[in-house]
XYZ file of C-alpha atoms in Angstrom:
713
model
C -52.560 -58.237 -9.437
C -51.381 -60.820 -11.954
C -53.892 -59.454 -14.487
C -52.501 -55.940 -13.952
C -48.972 -57.179 -14.646
C -50.157 -58.882 -17.818
C -51.804 -55.698 -19.097
C -48.647 -53.728 -18.344
C -46.525 -56.255 -20.266
C -48.978 -56.219 -23.175
C -48.886 -52.426 -23.311
C -45.096 -52.496 -23.167
C -44.973 -55.020 -26.046
C -47.446 -52.950 -28.047
C -45.324 -49.836 -27.508
C -42.195 -51.687 -28.699
C -43.995 -52.886 -31.846
C -45.243 -49.356 -32.545
C -41.694 -47.995 -32.197
C -40.419 -50.680 -34.554
C -43.092 -49.777 -37.122
C -42.155 -46.090 -36.862
C -38.456 -46.949 -37.302
C -39.213 -49.161 -40.323
C -41.406 -46.466 -41.875
C -38.682 -43.847 -41.344
C -36.112 -46.195 -42.873
C -38.324 -46.815 -45.938
C -38.907 -43.079 -46.339
C -35.153 -42.443 -46.183
C -34.471 -45.164 -48.785
C -37.177 -43.770 -51.066
C -35.753 -40.261 -50.734
C -32.251 -41.564 -51.504
C -33.492 -43.382 -54.623
C -35.197 -40.239 -55.915
C -31.981 -38.242 -55.394
C -29.813 -40.555 -57.539
C -28.756 -39.182 -60.966
C -30.209 -42.285 -62.703
C -33.722 -41.441 -61.401
C -34.004 -38.461 -63.769
C -33.706 -40.684 -66.866
C -35.862 -43.669 -65.804
C -38.506 -43.217 -68.530
C -35.913 -42.620 -71.247
C -33.956 -45.753 -70.263
C -37.080 -47.941 -70.338
C -37.937 -46.594 -73.810
C -34.402 -47.304 -75.059
C -34.480 -50.882 -73.719
C -37.833 -51.479 -75.431
C -36.489 -50.119 -78.744
C -33.061 -51.828 -78.639
C -32.218 -55.469 -77.984
C -28.694 -54.384 -77.079
C -27.939 -51.198 -75.148
C -24.696 -49.828 -73.718
C -25.174 -47.715 -70.576
C -22.272 -45.574 -69.414
C -22.715 -44.206 -65.914
C -20.213 -43.090 -63.324
C -19.909 -45.049 -60.107
C -22.513 -43.732 -57.694
C -25.047 -42.819 -60.404
C -27.315 -45.638 -59.169
C -27.309 -47.750 -62.336
C -26.545 -51.081 -60.613
C -29.307 -50.881 -57.997
C -31.970 -48.910 -59.878
C -32.079 -50.131 -63.493
C -33.182 -53.703 -62.552
C -35.975 -52.177 -60.432
C -37.013 -49.872 -63.310
C -37.223 -52.892 -65.632
C -39.161 -54.989 -63.106
C -41.700 -52.197 -62.574
C -41.994 -51.735 -66.360
C -43.156 -55.335 -66.808
C -40.013 -57.072 -68.056
C -40.587 -60.000 -65.667
C -43.964 -61.125 -66.991
C -44.674 -64.826 -67.531
C -42.182 -65.829 -64.864
C -39.134 -64.328 -66.598
C -36.213 -62.893 -64.638
C -33.696 -60.066 -64.897
C -30.120 -61.269 -64.420
C -27.356 -58.862 -63.398
C -23.753 -60.061 -63.480
C -20.874 -58.678 -61.443
C -17.148 -59.423 -61.728
C -16.894 -59.879 -57.947
C -18.807 -61.848 -55.335
C -18.748 -58.959 -52.851
C -20.624 -56.692 -55.259
C -23.229 -59.348 -56.136
C -23.990 -59.947 -52.442
C -23.957 -56.356 -51.170
C -25.991 -54.952 -54.066
C -28.614 -57.734 -53.811
C -29.040 -57.015 -50.090
C -29.448 -53.304 -50.786
C -32.008 -53.815 -53.583
C -34.026 -56.273 -51.464
C -34.129 -53.650 -48.713
C -35.204 -50.925 -51.172
C -37.960 -53.207 -52.515
C -39.093 -54.024 -48.975
C -38.754 -57.781 -49.570
C -36.891 -60.605 -47.901
C -33.564 -61.409 -49.569
C -33.921 -64.579 -51.628
C -37.540 -63.932 -52.585
C -38.142 -61.365 -55.359
C -34.499 -60.236 -55.131
C -31.656 -62.706 -54.636
C -28.068 -63.516 -55.470
C -26.055 -66.496 -56.599
C -22.278 -66.800 -56.328
C -19.860 -69.714 -56.319
C -20.720 -71.950 -53.340
C -23.699 -69.790 -52.229
C -27.197 -69.513 -53.699
C -29.760 -67.203 -52.069
C -32.614 -67.398 -54.589
C -35.982 -69.130 -54.875
C -38.593 -69.910 -57.530
C -40.044 -66.427 -56.922
C -36.746 -64.577 -57.570
C -37.145 -62.089 -60.431
C -34.103 -59.842 -59.912
C -31.008 -61.990 -59.610
C -27.483 -60.693 -58.993
C -24.648 -63.114 -59.713
C -21.022 -63.351 -60.757
C -20.102 -63.552 -64.447
C -18.771 -67.068 -63.897
C -22.025 -68.214 -62.319
C -24.040 -67.216 -65.407
C -21.533 -69.048 -67.617
C -22.155 -72.158 -65.497
C -25.929 -71.688 -65.803
C -25.491 -71.747 -69.583
C -24.142 -75.316 -69.308
C -27.590 -76.434 -68.100
C -29.672 -73.938 -70.109
C -27.727 -72.835 -73.234
C -30.443 -70.359 -74.301
C -30.653 -68.832 -70.790
C -34.390 -69.148 -71.336
C -35.429 -67.996 -67.857
C -34.101 -64.465 -68.514
C -35.857 -61.683 -70.415
C -33.034 -59.223 -69.702
C -29.388 -59.785 -68.838
C -27.291 -56.886 -67.564
C -23.498 -57.254 -67.673
C -22.319 -54.733 -65.078
C -18.785 -53.375 -64.603
C -17.925 -54.467 -68.156
C -15.084 -51.908 -68.230
C -13.110 -54.124 -65.824
C -12.600 -56.543 -68.726
C -12.248 -59.655 -66.575
C -11.751 -62.886 -68.488
C -15.165 -64.166 -67.359
C -17.053 -61.023 -68.453
C -15.309 -60.974 -71.851
C -16.215 -64.625 -72.490
C -19.739 -63.985 -71.203
C -20.227 -61.172 -73.742
C -19.202 -63.576 -76.520
C -21.656 -66.187 -75.257
C -24.506 -63.669 -74.836
C -23.958 -62.367 -78.360
C -24.502 -65.923 -79.614
C -27.488 -66.537 -77.336
C -29.118 -63.293 -78.440
C -28.728 -64.165 -82.141
C -29.991 -67.731 -81.600
C -33.060 -66.583 -79.642
C -33.876 -63.965 -82.285
C -33.465 -66.596 -85.009
C -35.784 -69.034 -83.190
C -38.783 -66.713 -83.398
C -38.140 -64.914 -86.680
C -36.745 -61.840 -84.916
C -33.584 -62.121 -87.067
C -33.637 -60.945 -90.679
C -31.522 -63.715 -92.243
C -31.220 -61.883 -95.565
C -29.492 -58.867 -94.050
C -27.972 -60.627 -90.984
C -29.616 -57.986 -88.796
C -31.901 -58.500 -85.822
C -35.099 -56.610 -86.485
C -34.489 -54.573 -83.365
C -31.086 -53.266 -82.354
C -27.775 -54.959 -83.023
C -26.183 -54.771 -86.463
C -24.085 -57.807 -87.344
C -20.780 -56.827 -88.892
C -19.608 -60.237 -90.046
C -21.366 -62.903 -92.073
C -20.224 -65.586 -89.651
C -21.851 -63.831 -86.666
C -25.023 -65.851 -87.335
C -23.018 -68.991 -88.075
C -21.049 -68.607 -84.840
C -24.187 -69.474 -82.854
C -24.184 -72.953 -84.378
C -22.913 -74.500 -81.122
C -26.349 -73.788 -79.629
C -28.189 -76.960 -80.602
C -31.640 -75.598 -81.481
C -34.813 -77.596 -81.144
C -36.610 -76.498 -84.343
C -40.013 -76.626 -82.689
C -39.047 -74.381 -79.773
C -39.337 -70.607 -79.858
C -37.611 -68.220 -77.466
C -38.506 -64.564 -76.923
C -35.740 -62.085 -77.824
C -33.131 -61.511 -75.127
C -32.553 -57.922 -74.068
C -28.880 -57.309 -73.298
C -27.582 -54.290 -71.380
C -23.834 -53.718 -71.033
C -23.004 -51.264 -68.230
C -19.671 -49.524 -67.862
C -18.215 -46.865 -65.569
C -15.640 -45.998 -68.237
C -16.542 -43.065 -70.478
C -15.075 -44.865 -73.496
C -17.765 -47.369 -74.515
C -16.642 -47.700 -78.143
C -15.126 -51.153 -77.679
C -18.530 -52.526 -76.560
C -20.545 -50.598 -79.134
C -18.248 -51.761 -81.963
C -18.354 -55.378 -80.759
C -22.142 -55.365 -80.985
C -22.126 -53.786 -84.446
C -22.652 -50.154 -83.494
C -25.056 -50.704 -80.597
C -26.544 -47.572 -79.076
C -24.802 -46.073 -76.044
C -26.597 -43.978 -73.422
C -24.590 -41.771 -71.055
C -25.858 -41.101 -67.520
C -24.240 -38.241 -65.629
C -22.869 -39.025 -62.188
C -22.661 -36.787 -59.149
C -19.082 -35.674 -58.667
C -17.770 -32.986 -56.321
C -14.260 -31.518 -56.716
C -11.388 -33.655 -55.420
C -8.014 -32.118 -54.574
C -5.108 -34.351 -55.639
C -1.830 -34.533 -53.678
C 1.367 -36.273 -54.866
C 4.618 -37.148 -53.089
C 7.850 -35.399 -54.098
C 9.726 -38.688 -54.504
C 8.774 -42.380 -54.972
C 8.048 -44.072 -51.627
C 10.490 -46.935 -50.835
C 7.944 -48.549 -48.454
C 4.397 -47.772 -49.580
C 2.785 -49.584 -46.619
C 4.715 -47.417 -44.162
C 3.783 -44.334 -46.209
C 0.141 -45.482 -46.090
C 0.194 -45.713 -42.279
C 1.804 -42.273 -41.932
C -0.808 -40.755 -44.277
C -3.721 -42.369 -42.388
C -2.600 -40.775 -39.111
C -1.695 -37.477 -40.788
C -5.261 -37.212 -42.123
C -6.753 -38.361 -38.817
C -4.868 -35.771 -36.756
C -4.875 -32.822 -39.177
C -7.984 -33.027 -41.379
C -11.693 -32.465 -40.708
C -13.927 -35.445 -39.917
C -14.709 -37.743 -42.834
C -14.000 -41.367 -43.652
C -10.768 -42.578 -45.282
C -10.599 -45.151 -48.088
C -7.223 -46.869 -48.493
C -6.447 -48.980 -51.563
C -4.185 -51.998 -50.948
C -3.266 -55.009 -53.083
C -4.755 -57.957 -51.172
C -5.995 -59.616 -47.996
C -2.530 -60.107 -46.522
C -1.610 -56.426 -46.875
C -5.004 -55.297 -45.610
C -4.794 -57.417 -42.461
C -1.204 -56.343 -41.814
C -2.116 -52.636 -42.080
C -5.261 -53.248 -39.988
C -3.150 -54.700 -37.150
C -0.600 -51.865 -37.312
C -3.251 -49.110 -37.230
C -4.951 -50.748 -34.231
C -1.609 -50.957 -32.405
C -0.518 -47.390 -33.189
C -3.849 -45.711 -32.461
C -3.501 -46.826 -28.824
C -0.381 -44.636 -28.561
C -2.464 -41.501 -29.273
C -4.241 -39.421 -26.589
C -7.595 -40.975 -25.707
C -9.642 -38.295 -27.501
C -7.741 -39.098 -30.755
C -8.367 -42.853 -30.618
C -11.777 -42.682 -32.309
C -10.953 -44.750 -35.380
C -13.069 -47.606 -36.749
C -11.048 -49.927 -39.020
C -13.073 -51.846 -41.621
C -11.511 -54.194 -44.203
C -13.170 -55.266 -47.458
C -11.875 -57.878 -49.884
C -13.444 -60.635 -51.967
C -13.063 -63.608 -49.602
C -14.394 -61.764 -46.537
C -17.619 -63.373 -45.186
C -20.642 -61.458 -46.500
C -21.882 -60.270 -43.084
C -18.445 -58.706 -42.440
C -18.453 -57.082 -45.896
C -21.634 -55.210 -44.957
C -19.764 -53.336 -42.179
C -18.366 -50.895 -44.767
C -21.896 -49.586 -45.401
C -22.768 -49.067 -41.727
C -22.962 -45.461 -40.512
C -19.853 -44.186 -38.778
C -20.566 -43.492 -35.068
C -20.779 -39.774 -34.190
C -17.352 -38.281 -33.486
C -15.534 -41.250 -35.045
C -13.686 -41.668 -38.325
C -13.927 -44.857 -40.370
C -10.823 -46.174 -42.163
C -11.755 -48.603 -44.942
C -8.943 -50.856 -46.144
C -9.914 -52.186 -49.565
C -8.643 -53.936 -52.653
C -9.509 -52.550 -56.100
C -13.048 -53.820 -55.447
C -13.786 -50.322 -54.081
C -12.802 -48.601 -57.352
C -16.154 -49.185 -59.049
C -17.816 -52.410 -57.828
C -19.205 -50.984 -54.589
C -20.033 -47.379 -53.704
C -19.215 -46.674 -50.069
C -20.903 -43.601 -48.537
C -19.116 -41.029 -46.388
C -15.681 -41.174 -48.054
C -13.884 -37.820 -47.925
C -10.257 -38.940 -48.209
C -8.611 -41.501 -50.479
C -5.099 -42.902 -50.064
C -3.803 -44.449 -53.284
C -0.377 -46.173 -53.337
C -0.918 -46.692 -57.090
C -0.574 -50.478 -57.075
C -2.754 -53.499 -57.776
C -2.273 -57.262 -57.708
C -2.753 -58.599 -61.241
C -2.412 -61.891 -63.063
C 0.262 -62.218 -65.715
C 0.882 -65.147 -68.047
C 3.779 -66.105 -70.280
C 2.408 -68.666 -72.780
C 5.876 -69.524 -74.114
C 6.924 -70.805 -70.701
C 3.414 -71.680 -69.495
C 4.068 -69.502 -66.469
C 1.216 -67.738 -64.648
C 1.873 -65.545 -61.642
C 0.198 -62.941 -59.441
C 2.302 -59.799 -59.299
C 1.939 -56.342 -57.800
C 1.971 -53.850 -60.675
C 1.228 -50.130 -61.195
C -2.423 -49.250 -61.824
C -3.599 -47.502 -65.012
C -4.576 -43.832 -65.324
C -8.226 -44.928 -65.601
C -7.942 -46.781 -62.263
C -6.218 -43.799 -60.618
C -9.088 -41.543 -61.727
C -11.694 -44.019 -60.449
C -9.900 -44.173 -57.084
C -9.656 -40.402 -56.642
C -13.322 -40.099 -57.661
C -14.358 -42.087 -54.549
C -13.526 -38.999 -52.449
C -16.002 -36.774 -54.296
C -19.325 -38.613 -54.093
C -20.878 -36.890 -51.061
C -18.938 -33.607 -51.103
C -15.543 -32.101 -51.855
C -12.694 -34.452 -50.980
C -8.970 -35.106 -51.114
C -6.904 -37.868 -52.717
C -3.356 -38.603 -51.561
C -1.410 -40.411 -54.290
C 1.681 -41.975 -52.742
C 3.783 -41.432 -55.856
C 5.089 -38.371 -57.767
C 3.029 -36.731 -60.527
C 5.742 -37.730 -63.018
C 4.923 -41.400 -62.208
C 1.222 -40.780 -62.863
C 2.098 -39.395 -66.308
C 3.905 -42.667 -67.140
C 0.935 -44.925 -66.280
C -0.882 -46.806 -69.053
C -4.172 -45.159 -70.047
C -6.247 -48.279 -69.323
C -5.828 -51.765 -67.894
C -4.900 -54.557 -70.278
C -7.877 -56.981 -70.566
C -7.391 -60.011 -68.315
C -7.971 -62.409 -71.230
C -4.656 -61.194 -72.697
C -2.678 -61.898 -69.534
C -3.979 -65.137 -68.042
C -3.966 -68.887 -68.536
C -7.028 -69.746 -70.638
C -7.411 -73.408 -69.611
C -10.497 -72.751 -67.461
C -12.135 -70.590 -70.158
C -11.496 -73.203 -72.849
C -12.859 -75.998 -70.637
C -16.080 -73.995 -70.120
C -16.413 -73.181 -73.834
C -15.840 -76.839 -74.764
C -18.553 -77.845 -72.280
C -20.882 -75.325 -73.974
C -20.224 -77.000 -77.320
C -17.758 -74.503 -78.806
C -15.366 -76.617 -80.887
C -13.435 -73.854 -82.663
C -11.843 -71.927 -79.791
C -9.539 -69.894 -82.048
C -12.538 -68.881 -84.189
C -14.741 -67.948 -81.197
C -15.947 -64.344 -81.368
C -14.039 -62.874 -78.406
C -14.444 -59.134 -77.812
C -10.632 -59.019 -78.061
C -8.904 -62.172 -79.178
C -6.254 -63.647 -76.888
C -3.008 -64.598 -78.597
C -2.993 -67.799 -80.608
C 0.002 -69.022 -78.565
C -1.958 -68.566 -75.286
C -4.890 -70.587 -76.676
C -2.608 -73.352 -77.990
C -0.666 -73.557 -74.689
C -3.909 -73.855 -72.696
C -5.235 -76.545 -75.071
C -1.966 -78.441 -74.522
C -2.386 -78.161 -70.747
C -5.941 -79.530 -70.891
C -4.752 -82.369 -73.124
C -1.980 -83.250 -70.646
C -4.526 -83.182 -67.790
C -6.628 -85.690 -69.733
C -9.545 -83.278 -70.223
C -9.363 -83.345 -74.046
C -9.154 -86.136 -76.617
C -6.782 -86.173 -79.609
C -9.614 -84.482 -81.568
C -9.755 -81.680 -78.941
C -13.190 -82.791 -77.690
C -14.028 -83.122 -73.994
C -12.877 -86.549 -72.842
C -15.295 -88.952 -71.211
C -15.532 -89.155 -68.246
C -12.589 -86.974 -67.071
C -13.153 -83.872 -69.227
C -16.893 -83.812 -68.529
C -16.286 -84.315 -64.797
C -13.723 -81.489 -64.718
C -16.092 -79.083 -66.492
C -18.750 -79.658 -63.809
C -16.508 -78.528 -60.953
C -16.335 -74.732 -60.353
C -12.564 -74.897 -59.874
C -9.323 -74.338 -61.730
C -8.877 -77.362 -64.071
C -5.731 -78.450 -62.209
C -7.684 -78.659 -58.928
C -10.613 -80.422 -60.612
C -8.239 -83.061 -61.984
C -6.587 -83.406 -58.555
C -9.940 -84.370 -56.988
C -10.616 -86.964 -59.699
C -7.104 -88.427 -59.330
C -7.470 -88.487 -55.524
C -10.556 -90.699 -55.769
C -8.386 -93.260 -57.618
C -5.583 -92.953 -55.036
C -8.129 -93.365 -52.203
C -7.212 -90.050 -50.559
C -10.070 -87.809 -51.717
C -10.765 -86.691 -48.146
C -7.253 -85.213 -47.909
C -7.397 -83.671 -51.390
C -10.735 -81.966 -50.664
C -9.117 -80.254 -47.679
C -6.020 -79.398 -49.735
C -7.967 -77.796 -52.596
C -10.119 -75.794 -50.147
C -7.042 -74.546 -48.270
C -5.230 -73.700 -51.530
C -8.266 -71.669 -52.663
C -7.839 -68.983 -49.979
C -5.149 -66.452 -49.140
C -2.438 -66.973 -46.517
C -3.423 -69.292 -43.691
C -0.644 -68.195 -41.313
C 0.354 -64.657 -40.395
C 3.478 -63.439 -38.630
C 3.421 -59.938 -37.047
C 6.823 -58.243 -37.154
C 7.022 -57.987 -33.364
C 6.006 -61.643 -32.782
C 7.953 -63.523 -35.451
C 9.420 -66.118 -33.067
C 6.025 -66.896 -31.490
C 4.416 -67.200 -34.935
C 7.137 -69.568 -36.174
C 6.772 -71.719 -33.055
C 2.997 -71.926 -33.614
C 3.472 -72.907 -37.253
C 5.997 -75.567 -36.235
C 3.307 -77.239 -34.128
C 1.250 -77.956 -37.276
C 4.092 -78.413 -39.750
C 4.723 -81.665 -41.578
C 8.257 -82.675 -42.637
C 6.738 -83.623 -46.004
C 5.662 -80.086 -46.894
C 3.010 -77.372 -46.927
C 0.055 -79.427 -48.191
C 0.072 -81.813 -45.230
C 0.708 -78.839 -42.924
C -2.488 -77.198 -44.216
C -4.381 -80.465 -43.695
C -3.104 -80.560 -40.084
C -4.398 -77.005 -39.484
C -7.818 -77.782 -40.992
C -8.252 -80.978 -38.972
C -7.040 -79.397 -35.728
C -9.551 -76.552 -36.175
C -12.386 -78.984 -36.941
C -11.548 -81.143 -33.936
C -11.413 -78.045 -31.712
C -14.786 -76.831 -33.058
C -16.481 -80.204 -32.589
C -15.382 -80.403 -28.946
C -16.431 -76.827 -28.153
C -19.770 -77.106 -30.008
C -20.751 -80.033 -27.785
C -20.121 -78.074 -24.586
C -21.075 -74.476 -25.434
C -23.060 -74.365 -28.707
C -22.011 -73.396 -32.214
C -22.214 -69.586 -31.910
C -19.990 -69.444 -28.840
C -17.698 -72.073 -30.379
C -17.175 -69.758 -33.384
C -15.944 -67.000 -31.058
C -13.680 -69.427 -29.209
C -12.303 -70.659 -32.567
C -11.349 -67.085 -33.497
C -9.455 -66.851 -30.190
C -7.772 -70.220 -30.911
C -6.757 -68.932 -34.349
C -5.278 -65.774 -32.844
C -3.280 -67.792 -30.307
C -1.935 -70.009 -33.102
C -1.284 -67.157 -35.597
C -3.828 -68.624 -38.022
C -5.911 -66.315 -40.198
C -9.451 -66.968 -38.931
C -11.077 -65.356 -41.998
C -9.104 -67.545 -44.392
C -9.845 -70.642 -42.316
C -13.574 -69.906 -42.251
C -13.593 -69.327 -46.019
C -11.700 -72.595 -46.586
C -14.209 -74.515 -44.441
C -17.107 -73.075 -46.482
C -15.389 -73.983 -49.769
C -14.644 -77.488 -48.463
C -18.319 -78.112 -47.653
C -19.441 -76.958 -51.093
C -16.810 -78.876 -53.080
C -17.629 -81.964 -51.043
C -21.276 -81.696 -52.192
C -20.203 -81.404 -55.849
C -17.926 -84.425 -55.557
C -20.641 -86.508 -53.873
C -23.111 -85.600 -56.648
C -20.543 -86.824 -59.195
C -20.429 -90.185 -57.421
C -16.756 -90.022 -56.383
C -15.930 -92.007 -53.222
C -14.655 -89.850 -50.367
C -12.174 -91.956 -48.415
C -9.087 -91.124 -46.376
C -5.570 -92.456 -46.816
C -5.129 -92.266 -43.037
C -1.458 -92.173 -42.086
C -0.310 -93.218 -45.563
C 1.284 -89.878 -46.461
C 3.399 -91.591 -49.133
C 0.254 -92.404 -51.126
C -1.008 -88.830 -50.720
C 2.305 -87.381 -51.933
C 2.186 -89.693 -54.961
C -1.312 -88.371 -55.625
C 0.002 -84.780 -55.448
C 2.724 -85.705 -57.962
C 0.146 -87.264 -60.307
C -2.093 -84.188 -59.986
C 0.382 -81.303 -60.090
C 3.080 -82.833 -62.319
C 3.157 -79.656 -64.443
C 4.372 -77.818 -61.311
C 7.437 -79.908 -60.483
C 10.882 -78.482 -59.706
C 14.329 -80.045 -59.304
C 17.079 -78.823 -56.969
C 20.178 -77.351 -58.611
C 23.755 -77.618 -57.277
C 23.688 -74.035 -55.924
C 20.492 -74.710 -53.903
C 17.963 -73.004 -56.186
C 15.342 -74.928 -58.203
C 14.561 -75.356 -61.890
C 10.911 -75.845 -62.849
C 10.714 -78.884 -65.126
C 7.899 -77.629 -67.367
C 9.237 -74.137 -68.107
C 12.909 -74.224 -67.085
C 12.481 -71.210 -64.760
C 15.014 -70.718 -61.964
C 13.117 -70.270 -58.671
C 13.611 -70.322 -54.896
C 11.537 -71.769 -52.049
C 9.522 -69.012 -50.356
C 10.706 -68.289 -46.769
C 7.188 -68.957 -45.411
C 7.245 -72.600 -46.588
C 7.882 -75.303 -43.975
C 10.500 -76.719 -46.379
C 12.456 -73.446 -46.664
C 15.418 -74.831 -44.681
C 15.054 -78.457 -45.840
C 15.687 -78.127 -49.612
C 14.381 -81.508 -50.900
C 15.793 -82.855 -54.186
C 12.457 -82.741 -56.022
C 9.120 -81.130 -55.202
C 5.773 -80.000 -56.570
C 4.371 -76.518 -55.909
C 1.047 -74.700 -56.285
C 2.081 -71.074 -56.194
C 4.672 -69.028 -58.031
C 5.151 -65.574 -56.521
C 7.112 -62.973 -58.449
C 8.621 -60.064 -56.508
C 12.324 -59.194 -56.843
C 12.850 -62.968 -57.069
C 10.730 -65.857 -58.302
C 9.491 -67.884 -55.336
C 7.566 -71.152 -55.204
C 5.209 -71.819 -52.302
C 2.670 -74.456 -51.163
C 5.192 -77.224 -51.842
C 5.613 -80.927 -51.021
C 8.646 -83.182 -51.436
C 8.281 -85.968 -53.997
C 10.464 -88.605 -55.653
C 11.654 -87.578 -59.128
C 11.005 -91.100 -60.486
C 7.296 -90.782 -59.657
C 6.911 -88.206 -62.423
C 7.787 -90.562 -65.285
C 5.667 -93.291 -63.668
C 2.587 -91.152 -62.898
C 2.694 -88.603 -65.747
C 4.287 -90.423 -68.698
C 2.182 -88.383 -71.143
C 4.379 -85.389 -70.239
C 7.660 -86.686 -68.870
C 8.267 -89.242 -71.623
C 8.637 -86.183 -73.893
C 11.147 -84.527 -71.553
C 14.853 -85.238 -71.715
């Protein structure tokens, strides 16, 4: 009898395994069929030939053509990873690096982290056997600190180059130098004509000289580096010109017609207009998923809550909506939800930042809602003022957004602005390097050995005033010597931390003030979007919850209180019910306390990673305990460039730039109005607000930052 049961169980297990094999085979067949149907598949042989003939190649392909997932596989299969070499593919955003790597690993039928992997800030999923590696632009720049010739790579692909992020622009300058230096090392460069013997034509005599910062070991030879620059923008001239007339190859995409709708008048409340349009489409249009473009995590989560509330007011048969957010700081397993199939009879509503314009291709989109706005960095070098502001998108971005609706079939795009407003938009987005603080870029270039920042071969040079202002900032932070070299040890320590220079310096200062434990938490919490949220219908409850954590000294200690309370809660629950269940209970605790659980989780991950970096640097992690005075003095010594003084009428004047600002209503010090404070955020809407603030004593500034305040009147 027992034997009979065993045989039955064995047969049952065998049947399950067989079903799994059939499912896996069907999945592989479907993936293979999808790959063959991509526009890029028709030009595989031609692309391989062009890469072999040209050391530098520009590939222009519309989003959805398959260039990001397929070209690395073409190159791998064509033998570009012999002798242990790798293919590196950079992305401007972490989400894209992670999601694309997972997809390619699945297409290759390998475990993620083996042949195919990814590496982003604070997360490395690679191994010694990784040959196709997706990463962020900034990660490859950091790799160059340890390996200036990027010797492990035979091919580097810079994807989404049209986005013109500051990191990708600097990376192109670095790769141009690396490519010349590697060609020079093995005689691949014709020094008489200043031309590599294969591909790039050097326009300027100093192009070869500009690679001098790469200290070459005369006895060492490097194989030539193949460089592919990929863009979704049809205008590739800027890249071709930069690389001396490099060849550009155009790959046709697959685009169905998209009907464009405009509003008659500008919308006074674009979020309200977005909600109305979502439900209008849901109730009046045929099935198909909706992609909504919003400006950031806070907006996305606000709209997500409102849709979930309002859908419950519809008849039951109209409640079949699946809401899926996607933004850069979302945990990777939650990001993957956008690619999951929509259940039969349901409609998926994807709430996304501009990441969904070109970085990721989401299947099933039939409708796009475009409010025409994006959150962008702006920088005024004269006043040293950097801020994140919501600004109109460019025509190029508007076209990319509407194009999302036409990948799988005919679609519709609802632009929440009049056509006359579209006509006024700029043709393309201003490169980020021309509208941001360059301190981090300069610190990285200095660490790479670039002494002449102004003479560095940028694809488009930032203004001289922006470079000078950022050099001044690094000097005031103690990162540079009088000769503009990296200082020892502070400058070298700062360059090793993958953080904004101000935060890197704060951690170093905190080790001296014996409050590094508190500063680690502070920097992690400052690195994520809003920690608290306040629904319109529960404002009083949200304020009461925030009051429970709030410190009379300011926002920084309030954030520390939240982090520690969450950790304490998790530790207790993990002991009694295990980590997985504790995670679920923590999300419930966050909801009850109006804390953003996604932001908190992201901050905890960042904290763990920064802690490792700091330990490797040999800095002592100790706590100041209840000595909040010492911690506030440390904040003043760290963020002295962000100090503000109260004015008679109750507003504040920033001491570094002389800007008139107000305390943001969400700060715990909004009603308190201390005489002097430091801040970490300047938000520009109709007014200029400062946020993430702590009260300090004005006299501390001259004591703790004499290098700056002795020059001030």
